[in-house]
Coordinates of C-alpha atoms and ligand atoms in Angstrom, one line a residue:
Chain A
M296 CA -180.4 -8.0 170.9
E297 CA -177.5 -5.8 170.2
H298 CA -174.1 -7.2 169.3
F299 CA -170.8 -5.8 170.3
V300 CA -168.7 -3.4 168.3
E301 CA -167.0 -6.0 166.1
I302 CA -169.9 -5.8 163.7
K303 CA -170.3 -2.6 162.2
P304 CA -173.8 -1.6 161.4
G305 CA -172.9 -0.9 157.6
R306 CA -171.8 -4.6 157.4
K307 CA -175.0 -5.8 158.8
L308 CA -176.9 -3.8 156.2
L309 CA -174.8 -5.2 153.3
K310 CA -175.5 -8.8 154.6
R311 CA -179.1 -7.9 154.6
I312 CA -179.2 -6.8 151.2
F313 CA -177.0 -9.6 149.9
L314 CA -179.3 -12.2 151.6
S315 CA -182.5 -10.4 150.4
I316 CA -181.3 -10.6 146.7
N317 CA -180.3 -14.3 147.3
L318 CA -183.7 -15.2 148.8
W319 CA -185.5 -13.4 146.1
F320 CA -183.7 -15.3 143.5
V321 CA -184.0 -18.7 145.2
G322 CA -187.8 -18.0 145.4
K323 CA -188.1 -17.2 141.7
A324 CA -185.9 -20.2 141.0
I325 CA -188.3 -22.5 143.0
Q326 CA -191.3 -21.1 141.0
A327 CA -189.3 -21.9 137.7
A328 CA -188.2 -25.4 138.9
A329 CA -191.8 -26.3 139.6
K330 CA -192.6 -25.8 136.0
V331 CA -189.5 -27.2 134.4
D332 CA -188.4 -30.1 136.7
D333 CA -190.5 -33.3 137.1
E334 CA -189.2 -34.2 140.6
V335 CA -189.9 -30.7 141.9
K336 CA -193.3 -31.0 140.3
Q337 CA -193.8 -34.2 142.0
E338 CA -192.8 -33.0 145.3
F339 CA -195.2 -29.8 145.1
D340 CA -198.1 -32.1 143.9
A341 CA -197.8 -34.1 147.1
L342 CA -198.2 -30.9 149.2
P343 CA -201.8 -29.6 149.8
D344 CA -203.2 -27.0 147.6
G345 CA -202.8 -23.5 148.9
F346 CA -199.7 -24.5 150.9
T347 CA -197.5 -21.5 151.6
F348 CA -194.2 -21.4 153.3
S349 CA -191.5 -18.9 154.2
L350 CA -187.8 -19.3 154.5
G351 CA -185.6 -16.5 156.2
A352 CA -183.7 -15.5 159.2
F353 CA -185.2 -15.4 162.7
P354 CA -186.5 -12.9 164.0
N355 CA -186.4 -9.9 161.7
G356 CA -185.8 -11.4 158.2
P357 CA -185.1 -11.1 155.4
Y358 CA -187.6 -13.8 154.2
M359 CA -189.0 -15.1 151.1
V360 CA -192.5 -16.6 150.7
V361 CA -193.4 -19.4 148.2
G362 CA -196.9 -20.8 147.8
K363 CA -199.0 -23.1 145.7
N364 CA -202.4 -21.6 144.8
E365 CA -205.8 -23.4 144.6
K366 CA -204.9 -24.6 141.1
G367 CA -201.7 -26.1 142.1
V368 CA -199.5 -23.4 140.3
V369 CA -196.5 -22.6 142.4
K370 CA -195.5 -18.9 142.8
Y371 CA -192.9 -16.9 144.6
M372 CA -194.9 -14.6 146.8
G373 CA -192.6 -11.7 147.9
S374 CA -190.6 -11.1 151.0
K375 CA -193.3 -10.1 153.5
I376 CA -194.4 -12.8 156.0
D377 CA -197.0 -10.8 157.9
T378 CA -199.3 -10.3 154.9
V379 CA -199.8 -13.9 154.2
R380 CA -201.2 -16.9 155.9
L381 CA -198.3 -19.3 156.2
D382 CA -198.6 -23.2 156.7
M383 CA -195.0 -23.5 157.4
K384 CA -192.2 -21.3 158.6
M385 CA -188.5 -22.3 158.2
S386 CA -186.1 -19.9 159.8
L387 CA -182.4 -19.9 160.4
K388 CA -181.6 -19.0 164.1
S389 CA -180.2 -15.6 163.0
I390 CA -179.2 -13.6 160.1
E391 CA -175.5 -14.7 160.6
C392 CA -176.5 -18.3 160.2
L393 CA -178.4 -17.5 157.0
F394 CA -175.4 -15.6 155.8
L395 CA -173.1 -18.8 156.5
L396 CA -175.6 -20.8 154.6
F397 CA -175.8 -18.6 151.6
T398 CA -171.9 -18.1 151.3
F399 CA -171.3 -21.8 151.6
Q400 CA -168.8 -21.5 154.4
E401 CA -170.7 -24.6 155.7
S402 CA -172.4 -27.3 153.9
T403 CA -176.0 -26.9 154.0
P404 CA -176.7 -30.4 155.5
V405 CA -174.3 -29.6 158.5
A406 CA -175.7 -26.2 159.0
N407 CA -179.4 -27.6 158.9
S408 CA -178.4 -30.1 161.5
M409 CA -176.5 -27.8 163.8
D410 CA -179.4 -26.4 165.8
R411 CA -179.7 -23.5 163.5
L412 CA -183.0 -24.3 161.7
Y413 CA -186.3 -23.7 163.2
V414 CA -189.2 -25.5 161.6
D415 CA -192.6 -24.4 162.4
G416 CA -195.1 -26.7 160.7
D417 CA -195.6 -30.3 159.6
I418 CA -192.3 -32.3 159.6
P419 CA -193.2 -34.2 156.4
H420 CA -193.9 -31.1 154.6
A421 CA -190.5 -29.6 155.7
C422 CA -188.8 -32.8 154.3
S423 CA -190.4 -31.9 150.9
I424 CA -189.2 -28.4 150.9
V425 CA -185.6 -29.3 151.9
R426 CA -185.6 -31.9 148.9
I427 CA -186.9 -29.1 146.6
M428 CA -184.3 -26.8 147.8
D429 CA -181.5 -29.3 147.2
I430 CA -182.8 -29.8 143.6
V431 CA -182.9 -25.9 143.1
Q432 CA -179.4 -25.6 144.3
V433 CA -178.1 -28.0 141.8
Y434 CA -179.8 -25.9 139.1
L435 CA -178.4 -22.5 140.3
L436 CA -174.9 -23.4 141.5
P437 CA -171.8 -24.6 139.7
K438 CA -171.1 -28.3 140.7
F439 CA -168.1 -27.7 142.9
I440 CA -170.1 -25.2 145.1
A441 CA -173.3 -27.3 144.8
K442 CA -171.3 -30.3 146.2
L443 CA -170.9 -28.2 149.5
A444 CA -174.5 -27.4 149.6
I445 CA -175.9 -30.9 149.4
K446 CA -175.1 -34.4 150.7
R447 CA -174.9 -36.2 147.3
Y448 CA -174.5 -34.7 143.9
P449 CA -177.1 -36.2 141.7
K450 CA -176.6 -38.2 138.5
W451 CA -178.9 -36.4 136.2
S452 CA -179.6 -36.8 132.4
L453 CA -177.8 -34.5 130.0
K454 CA -181.1 -32.6 129.3
R455 CA -181.8 -32.0 133.0
H456 CA -178.2 -30.6 133.5
T457 CA -178.2 -28.3 130.4
W458 CA -181.7 -27.5 129.1
N459 CA -183.5 -27.6 132.3
R460 CA -180.7 -25.7 134.1
L461 CA -181.0 -23.1 131.4
M462 CA -184.7 -22.8 131.6
V463 CA -184.8 -22.7 135.5
N464 CA -182.2 -19.7 135.4
L465 CA -183.9 -17.9 132.5
R466 CA -187.3 -18.2 134.1
A467 CA -186.0 -17.1 137.4
I468 CA -184.4 -14.0 135.9
A469 CA -187.3 -13.2 133.7
G470 CA -189.8 -14.1 136.4
F471 CA -192.2 -16.2 134.4
Chain B
M30 CA -162.0 -35.3 167.3
Y31 CA -164.5 -33.5 165.3
I32 CA -165.2 -29.9 166.6
P33 CA -168.0 -28.1 164.7
S34 CA -167.7 -24.4 164.2
Y35 CA -170.9 -24.0 166.2
Y36 CA -172.9 -26.2 168.5
E37 CA -175.3 -26.2 171.5
F38 CA -175.3 -28.7 174.3
C39 CA -177.9 -28.7 177.2
C40 CA -178.5 -31.0 180.0
K41 CA -180.1 -29.6 183.0
V42 CA -181.8 -32.7 184.3
K43 CA -180.6 -33.6 187.8
T44 CA -179.8 -37.3 187.7
V45 CA -180.2 -39.4 190.9
A46 CA -179.0 -43.0 190.2
G47 CA -178.3 -45.9 192.4
H48 CA -180.0 -48.5 194.5
G49 CA -182.7 -47.0 196.7
T50 CA -183.0 -43.7 194.9
L51 CA -186.7 -43.8 194.7
E52 CA -186.8 -42.7 198.3
R53 CA -185.2 -39.4 197.3
I54 CA -188.2 -38.2 195.5
P55 CA -190.2 -36.4 198.4
G56 CA -186.8 -34.5 199.2
L57 CA -186.4 -33.5 195.6
L58 CA -190.1 -32.4 195.4
E59 CA -189.9 -30.6 198.5
A60 CA -186.9 -28.6 197.5
M61 CA -188.8 -27.4 194.5
G62 CA -191.8 -26.3 196.8
A63 CA -194.1 -29.1 195.6
R64 CA -196.2 -31.0 198.3
N65 CA -198.9 -32.9 196.3
P66 CA -197.6 -34.8 193.2
M67 CA -199.7 -36.6 190.7
I68 CA -198.3 -39.9 189.6
I69 CA -198.8 -40.6 185.8
T70 CA -198.2 -44.2 184.6
D71 CA -199.6 -46.9 182.4
K72 CA -201.5 -50.0 183.1
G73 CA -198.6 -52.3 182.1
V74 CA -196.4 -50.5 184.6
S75 CA -198.9 -50.5 187.3
Q76 CA -199.8 -54.3 186.8
A77 CA -196.0 -55.1 187.0
G78 CA -196.2 -53.7 190.5
L79 CA -193.9 -50.8 189.7
A80 CA -196.2 -48.0 190.5
T81 CA -196.7 -49.6 193.9
I82 CA -193.0 -49.8 194.7
V83 CA -192.7 -46.0 193.9
I84 CA -195.8 -45.2 196.2
N85 CA -194.4 -47.4 198.9
A86 CA -191.0 -45.7 198.7
I87 CA -192.4 -42.2 199.1
E88 CA -195.9 -42.1 200.6
D89 CA -194.8 -41.8 204.3
K90 CA -193.0 -38.6 203.4
I91 CA -195.4 -37.0 201.0
S92 CA -199.1 -37.0 200.1
I93 CA -199.9 -38.4 196.6
G94 CA -202.6 -36.2 195.0
S95 CA -203.7 -38.7 192.4
V96 CA -202.4 -41.8 190.6
E97 CA -203.3 -42.0 186.8
D98 CA -202.5 -45.2 184.9
D99 CA -204.6 -44.7 181.9
V100 CA -201.9 -43.7 179.6
P101 CA -202.2 -45.7 176.2
P102 CA -199.2 -47.3 174.6
D103 CA -199.2 -44.4 172.0
S104 CA -199.6 -41.0 173.7
D105 CA -202.9 -39.4 172.9
L106 CA -204.0 -35.8 172.9
K107 CA -207.4 -36.5 174.5
V108 CA -205.8 -38.4 177.4
V109 CA -203.4 -35.6 178.0
N110 CA -206.2 -33.0 178.2
H111 CA -208.2 -35.4 180.6
I112 CA -205.4 -36.1 182.9
A113 CA -204.7 -32.3 183.0
S114 CA -208.2 -31.6 184.2
I115 CA -207.9 -34.2 187.0
Y116 CA -204.6 -32.6 188.0
K117 CA -206.4 -29.3 188.4
K118 CA -209.5 -30.9 190.3
K119 CA -207.2 -32.5 192.7
A120 CA -205.0 -29.5 193.2
C121 CA -201.9 -31.3 192.3
D122 CA -198.7 -29.3 192.1
S123 CA -196.1 -31.5 190.4
I124 CA -195.8 -34.7 188.4
I125 CA -193.9 -38.0 188.9
A126 CA -193.9 -39.9 185.7
V127 CA -193.3 -43.6 185.9
G128 CA -192.9 -45.5 182.7
G129 CA -191.4 -45.5 179.3
G130 CA -191.6 -43.2 176.3
S131 CA -195.3 -42.6 176.0
V132 CA -195.8 -42.1 179.7
L133 CA -193.0 -39.5 179.6
D134 CA -194.5 -37.8 176.6
T135 CA -197.9 -37.7 178.2
A136 CA -196.6 -36.2 181.4
K137 CA -194.7 -33.6 179.5
G138 CA -198.0 -32.7 177.6
V139 CA -199.8 -32.6 180.9
N140 CA -197.3 -30.3 182.5
I141 CA -197.7 -27.8 179.6
V142 CA -201.5 -27.6 179.9
V143 CA -201.6 -27.4 183.8
S144 CA -198.5 -25.0 184.0
E145 CA -200.1 -22.6 181.5
D146 CA -203.4 -23.0 183.2
A147 CA -205.1 -23.9 179.9
D148 CA -207.4 -26.7 179.0
D149 CA -206.2 -27.7 175.4
L150 CA -202.6 -28.8 174.4
M151 CA -203.3 -27.7 171.0
Q152 CA -202.8 -24.0 172.0
F153 CA -199.0 -24.6 172.4
T154 CA -197.9 -26.0 169.1
G155 CA -195.1 -24.5 167.1
A156 CA -191.7 -23.3 168.1
G157 CA -191.4 -20.9 170.8
A158 CA -195.0 -21.4 172.1
L159 CA -193.5 -22.2 175.6
K160 CA -192.0 -19.3 177.3
R161 CA -191.5 -20.2 181.0
E162 CA -190.6 -22.8 183.4
L163 CA -193.3 -25.5 183.9
K164 CA -194.3 -27.3 187.1
P165 CA -192.0 -29.7 188.6
L166 CA -191.6 -33.1 186.8
I167 CA -189.7 -36.0 188.0
A168 CA -189.1 -38.9 185.5
V169 CA -188.8 -42.5 186.8
P170 CA -187.9 -44.5 183.7
T171 CA -188.9 -48.1 183.7
T172 CA -187.4 -49.4 180.4
A173 CA -183.7 -48.5 180.2
G174 CA -183.9 -47.4 176.6
T175 CA -185.8 -44.3 175.3
G176 CA -183.9 -41.8 177.3
S177 CA -187.0 -39.6 177.5
E178 CA -186.0 -38.7 180.9
V179 CA -183.5 -36.3 179.6
T180 CA -185.0 -35.2 176.3
L181 CA -186.6 -31.9 175.4
V182 CA -189.3 -33.4 173.1
A183 CA -192.7 -34.8 173.7
V184 CA -194.7 -36.6 170.8
I185 CA -198.3 -36.6 171.2
A186 CA -200.7 -38.2 168.8
D187 CA -203.9 -36.5 167.6
H188 CA -205.7 -39.6 166.7
D189 CA -208.8 -37.8 165.5
N190 CA -206.8 -36.0 162.9
N191 CA -204.4 -38.8 162.4
R192 CA -201.2 -37.0 162.9
K193 CA -198.3 -36.7 165.4
M194 CA -197.5 -33.4 167.0
L195 CA -193.9 -32.7 168.1
F196 CA -193.5 -30.3 171.1
T197 CA -189.8 -29.1 171.5
S198 CA -188.6 -26.9 174.2
Y199 CA -185.8 -26.8 177.0
F200 CA -188.8 -26.3 179.4
L201 CA -189.9 -29.8 178.7
L202 CA -186.8 -31.4 180.3
P203 CA -187.8 -33.0 183.5
D204 CA -186.3 -31.5 186.6
A205 CA -184.9 -34.8 187.8
A206 CA -184.3 -38.4 186.5
I207 CA -184.5 -41.1 189.0
I208 CA -182.6 -44.3 187.8
D209 CA -183.3 -47.0 190.4
P210 CA -182.8 -50.6 189.3
R211 CA -185.8 -51.7 191.1
M212 CA -187.9 -50.3 188.2
T213 CA -186.2 -52.5 185.6
L214 CA -185.4 -55.6 187.6
T215 CA -188.6 -57.3 186.4
L216 CA -188.4 -56.3 182.8
P217 CA -188.4 -59.6 181.0
V218 CA -185.1 -60.2 179.0
H219 CA -186.9 -60.3 175.6
I220 CA -188.0 -56.7 176.3
A221 CA -184.7 -55.6 178.0
A222 CA -182.7 -56.7 175.0
P223 CA -184.3 -54.5 172.2
T224 CA -184.6 -51.5 174.7
A225 CA -180.9 -51.6 175.5
M226 CA -180.2 -51.9 171.8
D227 CA -182.4 -48.7 171.2
A228 CA -180.3 -46.9 173.7
M229 CA -177.2 -48.4 171.9
T230 CA -178.6 -46.9 168.7
H231 CA -179.0 -43.6 170.2
A232 CA -175.5 -43.4 171.3
I233 CA -174.1 -44.8 168.0
E234 CA -176.1 -42.5 165.8
A235 CA -175.3 -39.4 168.1
Y236 CA -171.6 -40.4 167.4
I237 CA -171.7 -40.8 163.7
C238 CA -174.4 -38.4 162.4
L239 CA -174.1 -34.9 161.3
S240 CA -174.8 -33.0 164.4
K241 CA -172.2 -34.6 166.7
N242 CA -170.2 -32.5 169.0
P243 CA -167.5 -33.2 171.7
L244 CA -169.9 -33.0 174.6
S245 CA -172.5 -35.4 173.1
D246 CA -169.5 -37.6 171.9
A247 CA -168.4 -38.1 175.6
H248 CA -171.8 -39.4 176.6
A249 CA -172.2 -41.5 173.6
L250 CA -169.0 -43.4 174.1
E251 CA -169.5 -44.0 177.8
A252 CA -173.1 -45.2 177.0
I253 CA -171.9 -47.7 174.4
E254 CA -169.2 -49.2 176.5
M255 CA -171.6 -49.7 179.5
I256 CA -174.3 -51.3 177.4
S257 CA -171.8 -53.5 175.6
N258 CA -170.4 -54.6 179.0
N259 CA -173.6 -55.2 180.7
I260 CA -176.3 -56.3 178.2
M261 CA -175.3 -60.0 178.3
A262 CA -175.0 -60.0 182.2
V263 CA -178.7 -59.0 182.3
M264 CA -179.6 -61.8 179.8
E265 CA -177.9 -64.3 182.0
A266 CA -179.0 -63.0 185.4
P267 CA -182.0 -60.7 184.9
D268 CA -182.0 -60.0 188.6
D269 CA -178.3 -58.6 188.6
G270 CA -179.2 -55.2 190.0
D271 CA -175.8 -53.7 189.2
A272 CA -176.0 -54.6 185.6
R273 CA -179.6 -53.3 185.5
L274 CA -178.3 -49.9 187.1
A275 CA -175.5 -49.9 184.4
L276 CA -178.1 -50.2 181.6
G277 CA -180.3 -47.6 183.0
T278 CA -177.6 -45.2 183.5
A279 CA -176.3 -45.9 179.9
A280 CA -179.8 -45.4 178.5
T281 CA -179.8 -41.9 180.2
L282 CA -176.2 -41.2 179.0
A283 CA -177.4 -42.0 175.4
G284 CA -180.4 -39.9 175.8
I285 CA -178.2 -37.0 176.8
A286 CA -176.1 -37.6 173.7
F287 CA -178.8 -37.9 171.0
S288 CA -181.0 -35.0 172.5
N289 CA -178.1 -32.9 171.8
S290 CA -176.9 -34.3 168.3
M291 CA -180.0 -36.0 167.0
V292 CA -180.2 -39.4 165.4
G293 CA -180.2 -40.4 161.6
M294 CA -181.4 -43.1 159.2
I295 CA -181.6 -46.1 161.7
H296 CA -184.3 -44.1 163.4
T297 CA -185.7 -42.6 160.1
L298 CA -186.3 -46.2 158.9
G299 CA -187.2 -47.5 162.4
H300 CA -189.9 -45.0 163.0
S301 CA -191.4 -45.8 159.8
V302 CA -191.4 -49.7 160.3
G303 CA -192.9 -48.8 163.6
S304 CA -195.8 -46.6 162.3
V305 CA -196.6 -48.7 159.3
C306 CA -196.4 -52.2 161.0
H307 CA -196.7 -51.5 164.7
V308 CA -193.4 -53.1 165.5
P309 CA -191.8 -52.2 169.0
H310 CA -189.4 -49.4 168.5
G311 CA -186.3 -51.4 170.1
T312 CA -186.9 -54.2 167.9
C313 CA -186.6 -52.1 164.7
M314 CA -183.4 -50.4 166.1
S315 CA -181.7 -53.7 166.7
I316 CA -182.4 -55.0 163.3
L317 CA -181.5 -51.8 161.5
L318 CA -178.4 -50.8 163.4
P319 CA -175.9 -52.7 161.3
Y320 CA -177.4 -51.4 158.1
G321 CA -177.3 -47.9 159.1
L322 CA -173.5 -48.2 159.7
E323 CA -173.0 -50.2 156.5
Y324 CA -174.9 -47.5 154.4
N325 CA -173.0 -44.6 155.9
M326 CA -169.6 -46.4 155.8
H327 CA -168.1 -44.5 152.8
K328 CA -168.9 -41.2 154.5
V329 CA -168.2 -41.8 158.1
G330 CA -166.0 -45.0 158.2
D331 CA -163.5 -43.4 160.5
R332 CA -166.1 -42.5 163.1
I333 CA -167.5 -46.0 163.0
A334 CA -164.1 -47.6 163.3
E335 CA -163.6 -45.6 166.4
L336 CA -166.6 -47.3 167.9
L337 CA -165.1 -50.6 167.9
F338 CA -163.0 -49.5 171.1
P339 CA -166.1 -48.8 173.3
L340 CA -168.1 -51.7 171.8
A341 CA -165.5 -54.5 171.7
G342 CA -162.8 -53.3 174.2
A343 CA -159.2 -52.4 174.0
K344 CA -157.8 -55.9 173.2
V345 CA -160.1 -56.4 170.1
Y346 CA -159.5 -52.8 168.9
A347 CA -155.7 -53.1 169.2
T348 CA -155.5 -56.5 167.4
T349 CA -157.7 -55.4 164.6
P350 CA -155.9 -53.7 161.7
R351 CA -156.9 -50.0 161.3
Q352 CA -158.5 -50.5 158.0
E353 CA -160.8 -53.3 159.3
R354 CA -162.1 -51.8 162.4
A355 CA -165.1 -50.1 160.9
Q356 CA -166.3 -53.4 159.3
K357 CA -165.5 -55.2 162.5
C358 CA -167.8 -52.8 164.4
V359 CA -170.6 -53.7 162.0
Q360 CA -170.0 -57.5 162.5
Y361 CA -170.0 -56.9 166.3
T362 CA -173.3 -55.4 166.2
R363 CA -174.7 -58.4 164.1
D364 CA -172.9 -60.7 166.5
M365 CA -174.8 -59.0 169.5
N366 CA -178.2 -59.5 167.8
Q367 CA -177.3 -63.1 167.4
K368 CA -176.3 -63.6 170.9
L369 CA -179.6 -61.9 172.1
Y370 CA -181.4 -64.0 169.8
E371 CA -180.0 -67.1 171.5
A372 CA -180.5 -65.6 175.0
T373 CA -184.2 -64.9 174.4
N374 CA -184.9 -68.4 172.9
G375 CA -185.5 -66.8 169.5
I376 CA -187.7 -63.9 170.5
H377 CA -185.3 -61.2 169.6
A378 CA -185.6 -60.9 165.8
R379 CA -182.4 -60.6 163.8
N380 CA -184.3 -59.3 160.6
L381 CA -187.6 -57.9 159.6
K382 CA -189.2 -60.9 158.3
E383 CA -188.5 -62.6 161.7
I384 CA -190.6 -60.2 163.6
T385 CA -193.9 -61.9 164.7
D386 CA -196.7 -60.8 167.0
R387 CA -197.9 -62.7 170.0
D388 CA -199.9 -65.1 167.8
Q389 CA -196.7 -65.9 165.8
N390 CA -197.9 -63.9 162.8
P391 CA -195.2 -62.1 160.8
M392 CA -195.7 -58.4 161.5
V393 CA -193.6 -57.0 158.5
P394 CA -194.7 -58.4 155.2
Q395 CA -192.4 -57.8 152.4
S396 CA -195.3 -56.1 150.4
K397 CA -195.3 -53.2 153.1
L398 CA -191.6 -52.3 152.4
P399 CA -192.6 -49.6 149.7
E400 CA -195.1 -47.9 152.1
I401 CA -192.5 -47.9 154.8
A402 CA -189.8 -46.3 152.5
R403 CA -192.3 -43.6 151.4
T404 CA -193.1 -42.8 155.0
A405 CA -189.4 -42.5 155.8
L406 CA -188.9 -39.8 153.4
G407 CA -191.2 -37.6 155.7
D408 CA -189.3 -38.2 159.0
G409 CA -187.0 -35.4 160.1
S410 CA -184.2 -37.5 161.4
I411 CA -183.4 -38.2 157.6
F412 CA -181.6 -34.7 157.4
Y413 CA -179.1 -35.6 160.3
N414 CA -177.8 -38.9 158.5
P415 CA -174.4 -38.4 156.9
E416 CA -175.5 -39.7 153.4
A417 CA -178.6 -38.7 151.5
L418 CA -181.5 -41.1 151.4
E419 CA -184.0 -41.2 148.5
Y420 CA -187.0 -43.6 148.1
D421 CA -184.9 -46.2 146.2
D422 CA -182.1 -46.0 148.9
C423 CA -184.6 -46.6 151.7
L424 CA -186.3 -49.4 149.8
M425 CA -182.8 -51.0 149.1
V426 CA -181.8 -51.0 152.9
L427 CA -185.2 -52.1 154.0
T428 CA -185.1 -55.2 151.6
A429 CA -181.7 -56.3 152.9
A430 CA -182.8 -55.9 156.5
W431 CA -185.9 -57.8 155.7
Q432 CA -183.9 -60.7 154.3
G433 CA -181.2 -60.5 157.0
E434 CA -178.5 -60.1 154.3
K435 CA -175.5 -57.8 154.6
L436 CA -176.0 -54.6 152.8
D437 CA -174.1 -54.7 149.5
Q438 CA -172.0 -51.4 150.0
S439 CA -170.9 -51.2 146.4
K440 CA -174.7 -50.6 145.6
V441 CA -174.9 -47.6 147.9
R442 CA -175.1 -44.4 145.7
K443 CA -172.2 -42.1 146.3
G444 CA -172.2 -38.5 145.2
Ligands
FE2_45 FE1 -184.8 -44.7 169.8

């Protein structure tokens, strides 16, 4: 559906690029955290092998896809949702909703709960993914922003806060 | 007053409430162009004579295509598909669902299959699978609790694959809800008590959880006041039609509230106690209600304090110092459970260890609490709760609720 003139097409494109980069980085960071963080590892272990999910904006993206292969290795699988078989789709109702989320104009739990998140798939699996995303956000964001993004800022060990954080960010940037 | 930057509210169910409203059903169906309704109900409801009351009220004005009372206590995929095939064979054109949550869920499932002219409900899983209006569906609740008559979800169990499927769509909302006290007049008090507390919990969670909005708030507050004012009247005089009507109306109000703002941890934990130990939903709600308030106190104490007014009335609210209102509200829900325990001669359980089955065996052994806590982590309602809940948190709350001891609020982990 087309919007009224207030939103200039140029801004929409910028939003798209901003969100694509964010999603790409979050995807990479999930892959990294699955190697570095025990809790994330545990959550992924509980998901079935081959489990693949997407996160993005309804209906035209951008998206990111993360999957766990047959050997249980978690991988960022790109931004295309039509070329992979998805077990679960999580989408914000519109690109604007996704933008609000990634710019922390609203806390994630509130946004999640305000009729903006579509989940297509098993609810227990969606719960695991949200917990994984919460942990990843603590790794990626400074505390004062992360506090907006999650309900309860966790009390982690010093190693988890420093070394693991460094590793998740390095691995996400370097992509290994 | 909390006004979110964005929210949605939808309730397009026509509500027909009052004494003698069952007789309005033929007129309502006719206005929707339906002439041959199927009645869907369960054995318990039909044995209690309620299906007969509905049939007697409408049969001289409309032909009834079929009466199906085979709905199990837990809605089932095969049953849905089977009833749908009968619907088609008998050329029915609408559904009257008479019963509680599982009857309503089943009726919604059947309505999907027959409206889409399919033969398997499984074709319609996933968001956005339903794209157009379904056939006319009239809901006649018989429990004054679940609020399913105004909710847009249907939960259908696929017992072969051991999973529950959730169907969510505005098209699942019934076209009309009939609140006639004749349907609840014979409901025994030990069932009326927990079902009313289920409705109470819907309203309270709608008011304190993350997705609240001004429109759902209005419905929630009115529901809380009506339940609080009428629940003991029903306990004392079960045949008080006006009090029954008030509870029925309140359950619908609470249903409108929570289907537009969702529920939180009381339902998260309650669903899990229910699925692991097969405890009736309302019983879990009554017991867990004070704990859900205590756990979230540091986050939403101001909202809980506001609830003292509809719960306990203007006088108690005014004479309670501001900073004590939230705790008083928790105490009030505990006192309610105590009164219901006394009014039902001890059948209404006050803690998890007190719950027994018909043969007086305990239903929730303490050894099951870890499994219940793990199950809770997979329940979607956990996200609408103001404070986060991890495994340890669930176990802590469950343990206190099992013992029947107050939750030690200093032990609740804060961010
Ligand atoms: Fe409930």
